[in-house]
Each structure stands twice: as C-alpha cells, then as structure tokens.
XYZ file of C-alpha atoms in Angstrom:
232
model
C -13.011 -5.161 16.997
C -10.793 -7.578 19.552
C -12.533 -10.107 16.895
C -11.665 -8.288 13.787
C -8.017 -8.418 14.621
C -7.701 -11.875 15.221
C -9.168 -12.974 12.147
C -6.403 -10.471 10.407
C -4.165 -12.337 11.865
C -5.806 -15.020 11.165
C -5.505 -14.130 7.687
C -1.837 -13.140 7.647
C -1.647 -16.445 8.606
C -2.766 -18.272 5.957
C -0.448 -15.738 4.331
C 2.485 -16.889 5.372
C 1.400 -20.528 4.486
C 0.784 -19.903 1.225
C 3.130 -20.784 -1.588
C 4.940 -18.368 -4.044
C 2.841 -18.538 -7.153
C 4.882 -14.885 -8.904
C 8.826 -15.874 -7.857
C 10.644 -14.804 -5.151
C 10.834 -10.938 -4.456
C 13.589 -8.369 -5.861
C 15.818 -7.151 -3.988
C 15.080 -3.687 -4.215
C 11.647 -2.694 -5.096
C 12.556 0.571 -5.941
C 13.171 -0.732 -9.183
C 9.174 -0.385 -9.941
C 8.952 2.704 -9.955
C 7.326 5.010 -12.942
C 8.842 8.711 -13.523
C 5.801 9.842 -12.019
C 7.348 8.415 -8.718
C 11.302 8.961 -8.917
C 10.673 12.409 -11.564
C 13.034 11.285 -14.381
C 14.803 13.444 -15.810
C 12.408 16.130 -15.542
C 10.226 16.107 -12.921
C 10.188 16.541 -8.902
C 9.258 12.883 -8.579
C 6.271 12.146 -5.551
C 4.498 14.555 -3.616
C 2.846 13.266 -0.302
C 1.143 15.823 0.239
C -0.651 15.206 -2.867
C -1.692 11.555 -1.301
C -3.815 13.294 1.828
C -7.743 12.477 1.588
C -9.416 9.797 0.585
C -9.650 6.552 -1.929
C -11.172 3.756 -3.054
C -9.554 0.835 -3.102
C -11.033 -0.972 -7.149
C -8.652 -3.674 -7.123
C -5.975 -6.015 -4.845
C -3.961 -8.868 -4.644
C -3.897 -9.649 -0.889
C -5.159 -12.326 1.690
C -5.358 -10.560 4.334
C -8.748 -9.355 2.792
C -10.198 -12.566 2.294
C -13.427 -11.602 3.400
C -13.349 -8.288 3.328
C -15.349 -5.173 1.038
C -16.418 -1.628 0.902
C -12.680 -0.864 0.944
C -11.492 2.468 0.905
C -8.414 4.364 2.927
C -7.243 8.311 3.924
C -4.127 9.451 4.044
C -2.808 12.092 6.225
C 1.095 13.323 5.329
C 2.976 13.870 8.650
C 5.655 16.185 6.619
C 8.659 15.190 5.838
C 11.590 13.843 8.585
C 13.050 15.336 10.570
C 15.479 12.081 12.285
C 17.115 9.584 9.525
C 17.275 6.455 11.400
C 19.534 3.893 9.422
C 19.297 2.215 7.162
C 16.626 -0.239 7.002
C 19.067 -3.550 6.861
C 19.980 -2.484 10.792
C 16.606 -2.124 11.678
C 14.292 1.025 13.668
C 13.340 1.712 16.994
C 14.670 -2.292 18.470
C 12.443 -3.662 15.644
C 14.635 -6.279 12.874
C 15.666 -4.402 9.588
C 13.166 -5.335 6.456
C 14.844 -6.666 2.988
C 13.880 -5.301 0.016
C 14.534 -1.746 0.871
C 17.589 -0.046 0.096
C 17.659 3.039 1.365
C 17.355 4.702 4.726
C 14.429 4.811 7.193
C 12.944 8.445 8.499
C 11.782 8.804 11.360
C 8.303 7.846 11.926
C 6.747 10.547 13.044
C 6.551 11.623 9.572
C 5.081 10.001 6.714
C 2.109 8.597 6.140
C -1.508 7.636 8.653
C -3.264 5.541 6.215
C -6.859 4.543 7.930
C -8.413 1.578 6.044
C -11.875 0.994 6.393
C -13.151 -2.101 5.257
C -17.073 -4.474 6.106
C -16.720 -7.568 7.336
C -20.679 -8.876 6.588
C -22.300 -5.879 7.300
C -19.664 -5.419 10.712
C -17.420 -1.836 9.610
C -13.798 -2.012 10.900
C -10.837 0.191 9.826
C -7.431 -0.669 9.767
C -4.874 1.885 11.580
C -1.835 1.626 8.900
C 1.454 3.607 8.689
C 4.139 4.334 6.291
C 7.346 5.215 7.307
C 9.698 7.002 4.466
C 12.552 6.258 3.693
C 15.551 8.481 1.461
C 13.757 6.812 -2.012
C 10.756 8.705 -3.638
C 7.747 6.415 -2.978
C 9.787 3.853 -0.915
C 8.283 3.093 2.500
C 8.076 0.518 5.105
C 4.435 0.172 6.245
C 3.262 -1.165 9.653
C 0.066 -1.743 11.248
C 0.002 0.401 13.701
C -1.474 -2.482 16.544
C 0.058 -3.648 19.185
C 3.295 -5.432 18.400
C 2.658 -3.893 14.590
C 6.012 -2.126 13.859
C 7.800 -5.848 14.406
C 5.988 -6.754 11.606
C 7.782 -4.284 8.295
C 6.780 -4.481 4.857
C 8.841 -3.242 1.904
C 6.408 -1.008 0.107
C 6.304 0.894 -3.147
C 4.260 3.256 -5.049
C 4.805 2.007 -8.634
C 2.736 4.968 -10.224
C 0.788 7.730 -9.394
C -1.564 10.439 -11.912
C -1.858 13.768 -11.429
C -4.985 15.544 -11.718
C -5.575 17.510 -14.447
C -5.195 20.849 -12.455
C -1.667 19.556 -10.698
C -3.792 19.456 -6.807
C -3.188 15.986 -6.219
C -3.248 12.256 -7.265
C -6.436 10.413 -8.877
C -4.912 7.526 -9.204
C -2.541 4.961 -7.602
C -0.977 2.013 -7.525
C 0.982 0.199 -4.809
C 2.884 -2.887 -4.195
C 5.162 -5.024 -1.424
C 6.947 -8.006 -1.421
C 8.241 -10.153 1.632
C 10.166 -13.287 2.250
C 10.171 -14.453 4.692
C 12.029 -17.605 4.300
C 11.414 -19.756 1.319
C 7.506 -17.576 1.990
C 6.708 -15.010 -0.415
C 4.182 -12.120 0.524
C 2.623 -9.804 -2.138
C 0.321 -7.410 -2.413
C -0.967 -4.818 -5.283
C -3.668 -2.394 -4.038
C -4.758 -0.050 -6.878
C -6.992 2.989 -5.935
C -8.494 5.990 -7.163
C -10.573 9.649 -6.185
C -13.609 8.170 -8.012
C -15.895 5.516 -6.561
C -16.385 4.193 -9.765
C -13.522 3.692 -12.255
C -13.690 2.453 -15.988
C -12.890 -1.350 -16.943
C -10.214 0.731 -19.834
C -9.052 2.845 -16.950
C -8.511 0.062 -15.194
C -6.668 -2.198 -18.115
C -3.969 1.121 -18.365
C -3.383 0.382 -14.583
C -2.986 -2.893 -14.951
C -0.130 -2.644 -17.960
C 2.254 0.347 -15.908
C 1.902 -3.022 -13.382
C 3.227 -5.137 -15.706
C 5.151 -2.232 -17.499
C 7.689 -2.355 -14.924
C 7.908 -5.785 -14.352
C 5.053 -6.790 -12.261
C 4.116 -10.441 -12.154
C 0.966 -11.632 -10.203
C -1.709 -13.392 -11.344
C -5.379 -12.542 -11.508
C -6.868 -9.137 -9.118
C -9.957 -9.211 -7.315
C -12.259 -6.191 -8.366
C -14.389 -4.297 -5.429
C -17.803 -2.840 -5.926
C -18.317 0.081 -4.300
C -21.826 -0.177 -5.212
C -23.931 -0.374 -1.422
C -20.977 0.927 0.390
C -22.096 3.268 3.387
C -19.929 6.655 2.589
C -16.587 7.308 4.962
C -17.403 7.560 7.752
C-alpha cells in the first residue's frame, strides 16, 4: 500500500512539473456548470444524494492516473453542512485557501466521501477522496484522505449530471478540476456512468457538453473495463 502511495505521489509530482496545454484556470470554475447542476430557472439543481453508489469511469484527463486501469468509484453522501467555515480564499482548518472557488466552504463532516478504486497492473488500490461542499451547488473542494491530504485541496465542479428515467439517481456525471500552482496548471476531467459499458455516441454527447460550456482540452484517455474484477 505504501508503495502505491509513492507511485501516486510521483504521478502528482509529474503533474506539477508538466507545462500547461489548455490555458490558465478560470477565476471561478462555477461558470462551467450546466442547468442540470445549477437548476436554471425551473429546476432544483444537483441532488447529492442521487450521486450515491457505484460509478464506472469511462474517460479522463489526469496524469495522476498514469499506469492505472479498471477505474471505478463509490460515492457516499454524508449530508448537508452544518457549519460554514468561511470563504475558501481564507483557508479551512488551518489549511491555505484554494483559488477557483468563489464561495464559502462548508464543514468537512458533510459533503461526499469517495472511494476511487483502480489497479496498478494486477495490484488493486483504493484512494479515499473527500468533496467539501461550498455554498455553490455542484462546486467542491476536493482532497485525498491520507496524511497531509487536507493541505492540498483542489477546486472541483460537477459540469453535468443526467437523471435516470425514474428520477431516482444520476446515470452519468462529468467533473472538471483546475488548479494553478504558480505558472503550473493541473487539469482533471472525469466522465463516469452507472453502467460498465458506454457507446461511442453517448461518450461523444458527454464530451460535447464539456466543450459546450467552454472547457478546452486535448485528447481524453478512455477506460476499458473488459476483464476488470467487480467492485470489491
């Protein structure tokens, strides 16, 4: 397990040493939300409870995932925040603030816990992540739940979420993350579905949504779930 944490750390160092190819991060990533997330004029916006459960990552941009396969994740919604911890630019729990979130950060005892399960070759590994909510629907501060993880929080936004026909859960999600460390830009895109498989047309439609809200990116990496073990 320790060796896999080192591999992930090396991947993140590679990210920080990489040069940006898509331009600087926006001052406020909330501009990339569709009406399915914000609620628009008629809807209620993103329902975090409907993000619960198992998801299959289908496509991504994330240098930290180099060498990984069979990516799936399981979300657990912890409930609504009961404590406002102030503006994200002021820092949380003694942690420095995070650019790219124009809103107040809520208590980390709320929000979403995520178990991101992958394989490095034949070796399974689960990375625990947490999404702190903010006062903007669908906008989060995300960090890894390992020692020191809270000292590096990334602004993250759910770009789009598609409801099932019966309205009980979301069937697809797209997430965007962008963080500047000096001149270095760390960008992450994740497209996920409830089903293990997805058609090319469905993927193209989800990619069109990303570009439609103004997110610029190069090529995505696609996940092949054939031969992957079931979620543990």
